[in-house]
JSON list of C-alpha atoms in Angstrom, two decimals:
[
{"chain": "A", "resi": 1, "resn": "MET", "atom": "CA", "xyz": [-26.13, -25.97, -5.00]},
{"chain": "A", "resi": 2, "resn": "ALA", "atom": "CA", "xyz": [-25.84, -27.54, -8.01]},
{"chain": "A", "resi": 3, "resn": "THR", "atom": "CA", "xyz": [-28.15, -30.21, -7.21]},
{"chain": "A", "resi": 4, "resn": "ILE", "atom": "CA", "xyz": [-31.14, -27.44, -6.11]},
{"chain": "A", "resi": 5, "resn": "ASN", "atom": "CA", "xyz": [-30.23, -25.24, -9.38]},
{"chain": "A", "resi": 6, "resn": "ASP", "atom": "CA", "xyz": [-30.79, -28.00, -11.42]},
{"chain": "A", "resi": 7, "resn": "HIS", "atom": "CA", "xyz": [-34.19, -29.10, -9.47]},
{"chain": "A", "resi": 8, "resn": "HIS", "atom": "CA", "xyz": [-35.15, -25.43, -9.95]},
{"chain": "A", "resi": 9, "resn": "GLN", "atom": "CA", "xyz": [-34.30, -25.80, -13.95]},
{"chain": "A", "resi": 10, "resn": "ASP", "atom": "CA", "xyz": [-36.67, -28.94, -14.29]},
{"chain": "A", "resi": 11, "resn": "SER", "atom": "CA", "xyz": [-39.43, -27.01, -12.12]},
{"chain": "A", "resi": 12, "resn": "ASN", "atom": "CA", "xyz": [-41.60, -24.75, -13.37]},
{"chain": "A", "resi": 13, "resn": "PRO", "atom": "CA", "xyz": [-39.27, -21.15, -12.79]},
{"chain": "A", "resi": 14, "resn": "ASN", "atom": "CA", "xyz": [-42.28, -19.07, -12.37]},
{"chain": "A", "resi": 15, "resn": "THR", "atom": "CA", "xyz": [-43.62, -20.94, -9.29]},
{"chain": "A", "resi": 16, "resn": "PRO", "atom": "CA", "xyz": [-42.99, -18.47, -6.26]},
{"chain": "A", "resi": 17, "resn": "ALA", "atom": "CA", "xyz": [-42.07, -21.54, -3.55]},
{"chain": "A", "resi": 18, "resn": "ALA", "atom": "CA", "xyz": [-39.53, -22.79, -5.98]},
{"chain": "A", "resi": 19, "resn": "THR", "atom": "CA", "xyz": [-37.46, -19.80, -6.09]},
{"chain": "A", "resi": 20, "resn": "ALA", "atom": "CA", "xyz": [-38.17, -17.59, -2.74]},
{"chain": "A", "resi": 21, "resn": "PRO", "atom": "CA", "xyz": [-36.21, -19.59, -0.27]},
{"chain": "A", "resi": 22, "resn": "ALA", "atom": "CA", "xyz": [-33.08, -19.77, -1.98]},
{"chain": "A", "resi": 23, "resn": "VAL", "atom": "CA", "xyz": [-32.64, -16.09, -3.38]},
{"chain": "A", "resi": 24, "resn": "PRO", "atom": "CA", "xyz": [-33.08, -14.23, -0.41]},
{"chain": "A", "resi": 25, "resn": "THR", "atom": "CA", "xyz": [-31.27, -16.24, 1.91]},
{"chain": "A", "resi": 26, "resn": "ALA", "atom": "CA", "xyz": [-27.96, -16.01, -0.34]},
{"chain": "A", "resi": 27, "resn": "LYS", "atom": "CA", "xyz": [-28.59, -12.17, -1.20]},
{"chain": "A", "resi": 28, "resn": "GLN", "atom": "CA", "xyz": [-29.18, -11.60, 2.59]},
{"chain": "A", "resi": 29, "resn": "ALA", "atom": "CA", "xyz": [-25.82, -13.84, 3.71]},
{"chain": "A", "resi": 30, "resn": "VAL", "atom": "CA", "xyz": [-23.53, -11.69, 1.23]},
{"chain": "A", "resi": 31, "resn": "PRO", "atom": "CA", "xyz": [-24.20, -8.19, 2.69]},
{"chain": "A", "resi": 32, "resn": "THR", "atom": "CA", "xyz": [-23.85, -9.18, 6.10]},
{"chain": "A", "resi": 33, "resn": "ALA", "atom": "CA", "xyz": [-20.47, -10.80, 5.49]},
{"chain": "A", "resi": 34, "resn": "LYS", "atom": "CA", "xyz": [-19.08, -7.76, 3.48]},
{"chain": "A", "resi": 35, "resn": "THR", "atom": "CA", "xyz": [-20.39, -5.18, 6.51]},
{"chain": "A", "resi": 36, "resn": "VAL", "atom": "CA", "xyz": [-18.88, -7.68, 8.74]},
{"chain": "A", "resi": 37, "resn": "ASP", "atom": "CA", "xyz": [-15.42, -7.13, 6.58]},
{"chain": "A", "resi": 38, "resn": "THR", "atom": "CA", "xyz": [-15.47, -3.67, 5.99]},
{"chain": "A", "resi": 39, "resn": "GLN", "atom": "CA", "xyz": [-16.08, -3.09, 9.88]},
{"chain": "A", "resi": 40, "resn": "SER", "atom": "CA", "xyz": [-13.20, -5.43, 10.60]},
{"chain": "A", "resi": 41, "resn": "VAL", "atom": "CA", "xyz": [-10.79, -3.53, 8.19]},
{"chain": "A", "resi": 42, "resn": "LEU", "atom": "CA", "xyz": [-12.10, -0.18, 9.74]},
{"chain": "A", "resi": 43, "resn": "LYS", "atom": "CA", "xyz": [-11.48, -1.41, 12.80]},
{"chain": "A", "resi": 44, "resn": "ARG", "atom": "CA", "xyz": [-7.53, -2.01, 11.85]},
{"chain": "A", "resi": 45, "resn": "LEU", "atom": "CA", "xyz": [-6.97, 0.75, 10.29]},
{"chain": "A", "resi": 46, "resn": "GLN", "atom": "CA", "xyz": [-8.10, 2.84, 12.64]},
{"chain": "A", "resi": 47, "resn": "SER", "atom": "CA", "xyz": [-5.98, 1.14, 15.52]},
{"chain": "A", "resi": 48, "resn": "GLU", "atom": "CA", "xyz": [-3.06, 1.21, 12.89]},
{"chain": "A", "resi": 49, "resn": "LEU", "atom": "CA", "xyz": [-3.53, 5.04, 12.55]},
{"chain": "A", "resi": 50, "resn": "MET", "atom": "CA", "xyz": [-3.32, 5.61, 16.75]},
{"chain": "A", "resi": 51, "resn": "ALA", "atom": "CA", "xyz": [-0.29, 3.31, 17.06]},
{"chain": "A", "resi": 52, "resn": "LEU", "atom": "CA", "xyz": [1.28, 5.38, 14.00]},
{"chain": "A", "resi": 53, "resn": "MET", "atom": "CA", "xyz": [0.48, 8.43, 16.17]},
{"chain": "A", "resi": 54, "resn": "MET", "atom": "CA", "xyz": [1.53, 7.31, 19.41]},
{"chain": "A", "resi": 55, "resn": "GLY", "atom": "CA", "xyz": [4.24, 5.38, 17.83]},
{"chain": "A", "resi": 56, "resn": "GLY", "atom": "CA", "xyz": [6.87, 8.35, 17.58]},
{"chain": "A", "resi": 57, "resn": "ASP", "atom": "CA", "xyz": [8.91, 7.08, 14.99]},
{"chain": "A", "resi": 58, "resn": "SER", "atom": "CA", "xyz": [11.30, 9.48, 13.11]},
{"chain": "A", "resi": 59, "resn": "GLY", "atom": "CA", "xyz": [10.94, 10.75, 9.83]},
{"chain": "A", "resi": 60, "resn": "VAL", "atom": "CA", "xyz": [7.60, 8.61, 8.98]},
{"chain": "A", "resi": 61, "resn": "SER", "atom": "CA", "xyz": [3.83, 9.65, 9.10]},
{"chain": "A", "resi": 62, "resn": "ALA", "atom": "CA", "xyz": [0.49, 8.98, 7.72]},
{"chain": "A", "resi": 63, "resn": "PHE", "atom": "CA", "xyz": [-3.06, 9.73, 7.84]},
{"chain": "A", "resi": 64, "resn": "PRO", "atom": "CA", "xyz": [-6.10, 9.07, 5.88]},
{"chain": "A", "resi": 65, "resn": "GLU", "atom": "CA", "xyz": [-7.35, 11.69, 3.47]},
{"chain": "A", "resi": 66, "resn": "GLU", "atom": "CA", "xyz": [-10.06, 13.66, 4.45]},
{"chain": "A", "resi": 67, "resn": "ASP", "atom": "CA", "xyz": [-13.06, 11.11, 5.56]},
{"chain": "A", "resi": 68, "resn": "ASN", "atom": "CA", "xyz": [-12.12, 8.10, 3.52]},
{"chain": "A", "resi": 69, "resn": "ILE", "atom": "CA", "xyz": [-9.94, 5.63, 5.74]},
{"chain": "A", "resi": 70, "resn": "PHE", "atom": "CA", "xyz": [-9.25, 3.66, 3.17]},
{"chain": "A", "resi": 71, "resn": "CYS", "atom": "CA", "xyz": [-7.08, 6.24, 1.27]},
{"chain": "A", "resi": 72, "resn": "TRP", "atom": "CA", "xyz": [-4.12, 7.69, 3.10]},
{"chain": "A", "resi": 73, "resn": "LYS", "atom": "CA", "xyz": [-1.30, 10.15, 2.59]},
{"chain": "A", "resi": 74, "resn": "GLY", "atom": "CA", "xyz": [1.77, 9.31, 4.00]},
{"chain": "A", "resi": 75, "resn": "THR", "atom": "CA", "xyz": [5.34, 11.33, 4.62]},
{"chain": "A", "resi": 76, "resn": "ILE", "atom": "CA", "xyz": [9.05, 9.65, 4.56]},
{"chain": "A", "resi": 77, "resn": "THR", "atom": "CA", "xyz": [12.26, 11.65, 5.15]},
{"chain": "A", "resi": 78, "resn": "GLY", "atom": "CA", "xyz": [15.22, 10.17, 4.25]},
{"chain": "A", "resi": 79, "resn": "SER", "atom": "CA", "xyz": [17.24, 8.69, 6.95]},
{"chain": "A", "resi": 80, "resn": "LYS", "atom": "CA", "xyz": [20.47, 9.97, 8.44]},
{"chain": "A", "resi": 81, "resn": "ASP", "atom": "CA", "xyz": [24.39, 9.03, 6.88]},
{"chain": "A", "resi": 82, "resn": "THR", "atom": "CA", "xyz": [22.71, 8.23, 3.35]},
{"chain": "A", "resi": 83, "resn": "VAL", "atom": "CA", "xyz": [22.21, 10.26, 0.05]},
{"chain": "A", "resi": 84, "resn": "PHE", "atom": "CA", "xyz": [18.88, 10.82, 0.85]},
{"chain": "A", "resi": 85, "resn": "GLU", "atom": "CA", "xyz": [19.31, 12.76, 4.05]},
{"chain": "A", "resi": 86, "resn": "GLY", "atom": "CA", "xyz": [17.24, 15.60, 4.11]},
{"chain": "A", "resi": 87, "resn": "THR", "atom": "CA", "xyz": [14.97, 14.80, 1.78]},
{"chain": "A", "resi": 88, "resn": "GLU", "atom": "CA", "xyz": [11.14, 14.51, 2.16]},
{"chain": "A", "resi": 89, "resn": "TYR", "atom": "CA", "xyz": [8.75, 12.42, 0.23]},
{"chain": "A", "resi": 90, "resn": "LYS", "atom": "CA", "xyz": [5.18, 12.16, 0.08]},
{"chain": "A", "resi": 91, "resn": "LEU", "atom": "CA", "xyz": [3.44, 8.81, -0.45]},
{"chain": "A", "resi": 92, "resn": "SER", "atom": "CA", "xyz": [-0.35, 7.44, -1.29]},
{"chain": "A", "resi": 93, "resn": "LEU", "atom": "CA", "xyz": [-1.45, 4.37, 0.34]},
{"chain": "A", "resi": 94, "resn": "SER", "atom": "CA", "xyz": [-4.42, 2.66, -0.70]},
{"chain": "A", "resi": 95, "resn": "PHE", "atom": "CA", "xyz": [-5.98, -0.12, 1.01]},
{"chain": "A", "resi": 96, "resn": "PRO", "atom": "CA", "xyz": [-8.06, -2.66, -0.40]},
{"chain": "A", "resi": 97, "resn": "SER", "atom": "CA", "xyz": [-11.32, -3.96, 1.38]},
{"chain": "A", "resi": 98, "resn": "ASP", "atom": "CA", "xyz": [-9.28, -7.33, 2.02]},
{"chain": "A", "resi": 99, "resn": "TYR", "atom": "CA", "xyz": [-6.63, -5.82, 4.20]},
{"chain": "A", "resi": 100, "resn": "PRO", "atom": "CA", "xyz": [-4.68, -6.94, 5.64]},
{"chain": "A", "resi": 101, "resn": "PHE", "atom": "CA", "xyz": [-5.17, -9.97, 4.15]},
{"chain": "A", "resi": 102, "resn": "LYS", "atom": "CA", "xyz": [-3.82, -8.14, 0.95]},
{"chain": "A", "resi": 103, "resn": "PRO", "atom": "CA", "xyz": [-1.46, -5.14, 0.83]},
{"chain": "A", "resi": 104, "resn": "PRO", "atom": "CA", "xyz": [-2.39, -1.51, 0.12]},
{"chain": "A", "resi": 105, "resn": "LYS", "atom": "CA", "xyz": [-1.54, 0.10, -2.97]},
{"chain": "A", "resi": 106, "resn": "VAL", "atom": "CA", "xyz": [1.55, 2.38, -2.04]},
{"chain": "A", "resi": 107, "resn": "LYS", "atom": "CA", "xyz": [3.37, 4.76, -4.59]},
{"chain": "A", "resi": 108, "resn": "PHE", "atom": "CA", "xyz": [5.45, 7.82, -3.95]},
{"chain": "A", "resi": 109, "resn": "GLU", "atom": "CA", "xyz": [3.58, 11.23, -5.28]},
{"chain": "A", "resi": 110, "resn": "THR", "atom": "CA", "xyz": [7.01, 13.33, -4.93]},
{"chain": "A", "resi": 111, "resn": "ALA", "atom": "CA", "xyz": [9.43, 12.10, -7.70]},
{"chain": "A", "resi": 112, "resn": "CYS", "atom": "CA", "xyz": [12.00, 9.97, -6.22]},
{"chain": "A", "resi": 113, "resn": "PHE", "atom": "CA", "xyz": [14.97, 9.16, -8.17]},
{"chain": "A", "resi": 114, "resn": "HIS", "atom": "CA", "xyz": [16.00, 5.37, -6.91]},
{"chain": "A", "resi": 115, "resn": "PRO", "atom": "CA", "xyz": [16.71, 2.16, -8.13]},
{"chain": "A", "resi": 116, "resn": "ASN", "atom": "CA", "xyz": [13.42, 0.41, -6.94]},
{"chain": "A", "resi": 117, "resn": "VAL", "atom": "CA", "xyz": [10.80, 3.68, -7.91]},
{"chain": "A", "resi": 118, "resn": "ASP", "atom": "CA", "xyz": [9.82, 4.01, -11.43]},
{"chain": "A", "resi": 119, "resn": "VAL", "atom": "CA", "xyz": [9.07, 7.10, -13.11]},
{"chain": "A", "resi": 120, "resn": "TYR", "atom": "CA", "xyz": [5.48, 7.00, -11.64]},
{"chain": "A", "resi": 121, "resn": "GLY", "atom": "CA", "xyz": [5.94, 6.55, -8.50]},
{"chain": "A", "resi": 122, "resn": "ASN", "atom": "CA", "xyz": [5.54, 2.81, -8.25]},
{"chain": "A", "resi": 123, "resn": "ILE", "atom": "CA", "xyz": [7.52, 0.80, -5.66]},
{"chain": "A", "resi": 124, "resn": "CYS", "atom": "CA", "xyz": [9.47, -2.64, -5.89]},
{"chain": "A", "resi": 125, "resn": "LEU", "atom": "CA", "xyz": [9.35, -3.71, -2.48]},
{"chain": "A", "resi": 126, "resn": "ASP", "atom": "CA", "xyz": [9.14, -7.59, -1.60]},
{"chain": "A", "resi": 127, "resn": "ILE", "atom": "CA", "xyz": [6.83, -6.89, 1.31]},
{"chain": "A", "resi": 128, "resn": "LEU", "atom": "CA", "xyz": [4.20, -4.78, -1.22]},
{"chain": "A", "resi": 129, "resn": "GLN", "atom": "CA", "xyz": [3.85, -8.02, -3.17]},
{"chain": "A", "resi": 130, "resn": "ASP", "atom": "CA", "xyz": [4.56, -11.61, -2.63]},
{"chain": "A", "resi": 131, "resn": "LYS", "atom": "CA", "xyz": [6.11, -11.11, 0.63]},
{"chain": "A", "resi": 132, "resn": "TRP", "atom": "CA", "xyz": [3.21, -9.62, 2.24]},
{"chain": "A", "resi": 133, "resn": "SER", "atom": "CA", "xyz": [2.24, -10.71, 5.41]},
{"chain": "A", "resi": 134, "resn": "SER", "atom": "CA", "xyz": [-1.13, -9.87, 7.80]},
{"chain": "A", "resi": 135, "resn": "ALA", "atom": "CA", "xyz": [1.23, -8.97, 10.57]},
{"chain": "A", "resi": 136, "resn": "TYR", "atom": "CA", "xyz": [2.71, -6.05, 8.50]},
{"chain": "A", "resi": 137, "resn": "ASP", "atom": "CA", "xyz": [1.06, -2.54, 9.56]},
{"chain": "A", "resi": 138, "resn": "VAL", "atom": "CA", "xyz": [1.33, 1.13, 8.19]},
{"chain": "A", "resi": 139, "resn": "ARG", "atom": "CA", "xyz": [4.36, 1.44, 10.42]},
{"chain": "A", "resi": 140, "resn": "THR", "atom": "CA", "xyz": [6.49, -1.71, 8.92]},
{"chain": "A", "resi": 141, "resn": "ILE", "atom": "CA", "xyz": [5.60, -0.45, 5.42]},
{"chain": "A", "resi": 142, "resn": "LEU", "atom": "CA", "xyz": [6.54, 3.57, 6.01]},
{"chain": "A", "resi": 143, "resn": "LEU", "atom": "CA", "xyz": [9.51, 1.96, 8.17]},
{"chain": "A", "resi": 144, "resn": "SER", "atom": "CA", "xyz": [10.48, -0.29, 5.16]},
{"chain": "A", "resi": 145, "resn": "ILE", "atom": "CA", "xyz": [10.53, 2.06, 2.41]},
{"chain": "A", "resi": 146, "resn": "GLN", "atom": "CA", "xyz": [12.46, 4.55, 4.38]},
{"chain": "A", "resi": 147, "resn": "SER", "atom": "CA", "xyz": [14.94, 1.74, 4.65]},
{"chain": "A", "resi": 148, "resn": "LEU", "atom": "CA", "xyz": [15.02, 0.91, 1.00]},
{"chain": "A", "resi": 149, "resn": "LEU", "atom": "CA", "xyz": [15.65, 4.23, 0.43]},
{"chain": "A", "resi": 150, "resn": "GLY", "atom": "CA", "xyz": [19.14, 4.22, 1.74]},
{"chain": "A", "resi": 151, "resn": "GLU", "atom": "CA", "xyz": [19.51, 0.00, 1.03]},
{"chain": "A", "resi": 152, "resn": "PRO", "atom": "CA", "xyz": [18.03, -0.66, -2.54]},
{"chain": "A", "resi": 153, "resn": "ASN", "atom": "CA", "xyz": [17.74, -3.53, -4.09]},
{"chain": "A", "resi": 154, "resn": "ILE", "atom": "CA", "xyz": [19.73, -3.03, -7.01]},
{"chain": "A", "resi": 155, "resn": "SER", "atom": "CA", "xyz": [19.65, -6.69, -8.29]},
{"chain": "A", "resi": 156, "resn": "SER", "atom": "CA", "xyz": [15.94, -5.89, -8.93]},
{"chain": "A", "resi": 157, "resn": "PRO", "atom": "CA", "xyz": [15.42, -2.29, -10.48]},
{"chain": "A", "resi": 158, "resn": "LEU", "atom": "CA", "xyz": [12.45, -0.04, -11.77]},
{"chain": "A", "resi": 159, "resn": "ASN", "atom": "CA", "xyz": [14.99, 2.55, -12.24]},
{"chain": "A", "resi": 160, "resn": "THR", "atom": "CA", "xyz": [18.23, 1.28, -13.90]},
{"chain": "A", "resi": 161, "resn": "GLN", "atom": "CA", "xyz": [19.48, 4.64, -14.28]},
{"chain": "A", "resi": 162, "resn": "ALA", "atom": "CA", "xyz": [19.65, 5.06, -10.67]},
{"chain": "A", "resi": 163, "resn": "ALA", "atom": "CA", "xyz": [20.92, 1.41, -10.32]},
{"chain": "A", "resi": 164, "resn": "SER", "atom": "CA", "xyz": [23.93, 1.99, -12.58]},
{"chain": "A", "resi": 165, "resn": "LEU", "atom": "CA", "xyz": [24.86, 5.00, -10.63]},
{"chain": "A", "resi": 166, "resn": "TRP", "atom": "CA", "xyz": [24.17, 3.86, -6.90]},
{"chain": "A", "resi": 167, "resn": "GLY", "atom": "CA", "xyz": [27.93, 2.39, -6.89]},
{"chain": "A", "resi": 168, "resn": "ASN", "atom": "CA", "xyz": [29.17, 6.10, -7.26]},
{"chain": "A", "resi": 169, "resn": "GLN", "atom": "CA", "xyz": [27.34, 7.79, -4.32]},
{"chain": "A", "resi": 170, "resn": "GLU", "atom": "CA", "xyz": [29.21, 11.22, -5.03]},
{"chain": "A", "resi": 171, "resn": "GLU", "atom": "CA", "xyz": [27.78, 11.13, -8.29]},
{"chain": "A", "resi": 172, "resn": "TYR", "atom": "CA", "xyz": [24.00, 9.58, -6.98]},
{"chain": "A", "resi": 173, "resn": "ARG", "atom": "CA", "xyz": [23.65, 12.65, -5.02]},
{"chain": "A", "resi": 174, "resn": "LYS", "atom": "CA", "xyz": [24.60, 15.41, -7.51]},
{"chain": "A", "resi": 175, "resn": "MET", "atom": "CA", "xyz": [21.94, 13.58, -9.49]},
{"chain": "A", "resi": 176, "resn": "LEU", "atom": "CA", "xyz": [19.32, 13.51, -6.29]},
{"chain": "A", "resi": 177, "resn": "GLU", "atom": "CA", "xyz": [20.25, 17.17, -5.33]},
{"chain": "A", "resi": 178, "resn": "LYS", "atom": "CA", "xyz": [19.82, 18.09, -9.71]},
{"chain": "A", "resi": 179, "resn": "LEU", "atom": "CA", "xyz": [16.42, 16.27, -9.49]},
{"chain": "A", "resi": 180, "resn": "TYR", "atom": "CA", "xyz": [14.99, 16.86, -5.91]},
{"chain": "A", "resi": 181, "resn": "LYS", "atom": "CA", "xyz": [13.25, 19.81, -5.18]},
{"chain": "A", "resi": 182, "resn": "PRO", "atom": "CA", "xyz": [11.83, 20.19, -1.53]},
{"chain": "A", "resi": 183, "resn": "SER", "atom": "CA", "xyz": [8.39, 20.99, -1.21]},
{"chain": "A", "resi": 184, "resn": "ALA", "atom": "CA", "xyz": [8.01, 24.99, -0.01]}
]
């Protein structure tokens, strides 16, 4: 390609025969590739939605927002026998155009006092960052976050107050009850 470009620079740039063949070919290939990618992402997300709806996993759900399959709203409930039992959290999931090769951006929309969640709802979870695999799906993400609630990684906290309090579950539960307001 560099040789072709050098050749064009040496020839008259106003000559249609010199520039016409290279430009349309390149422009036509790019949109076609993007259309195929978007279609495969769309099919993948539709398939994941169907699997999630049919799966019947307890305490996790997610659905696309209105007409945008790339933006979802999710819900997770705190697992039984954890300090989060009885709590319910709303999440936002935003899927990139190169999903599943890149992870979605997932945030808590409901305030969550947790060692691995900051005040803005950002989540520190390895599978949403450097340990992401295209084999993961929405169900895996939601179940992993649900599991993280009861089993935080306190060695890598985003919320140091929550991490320091985690060792005393009774005090942690009191703080959680004080901060958590169930949606009406």
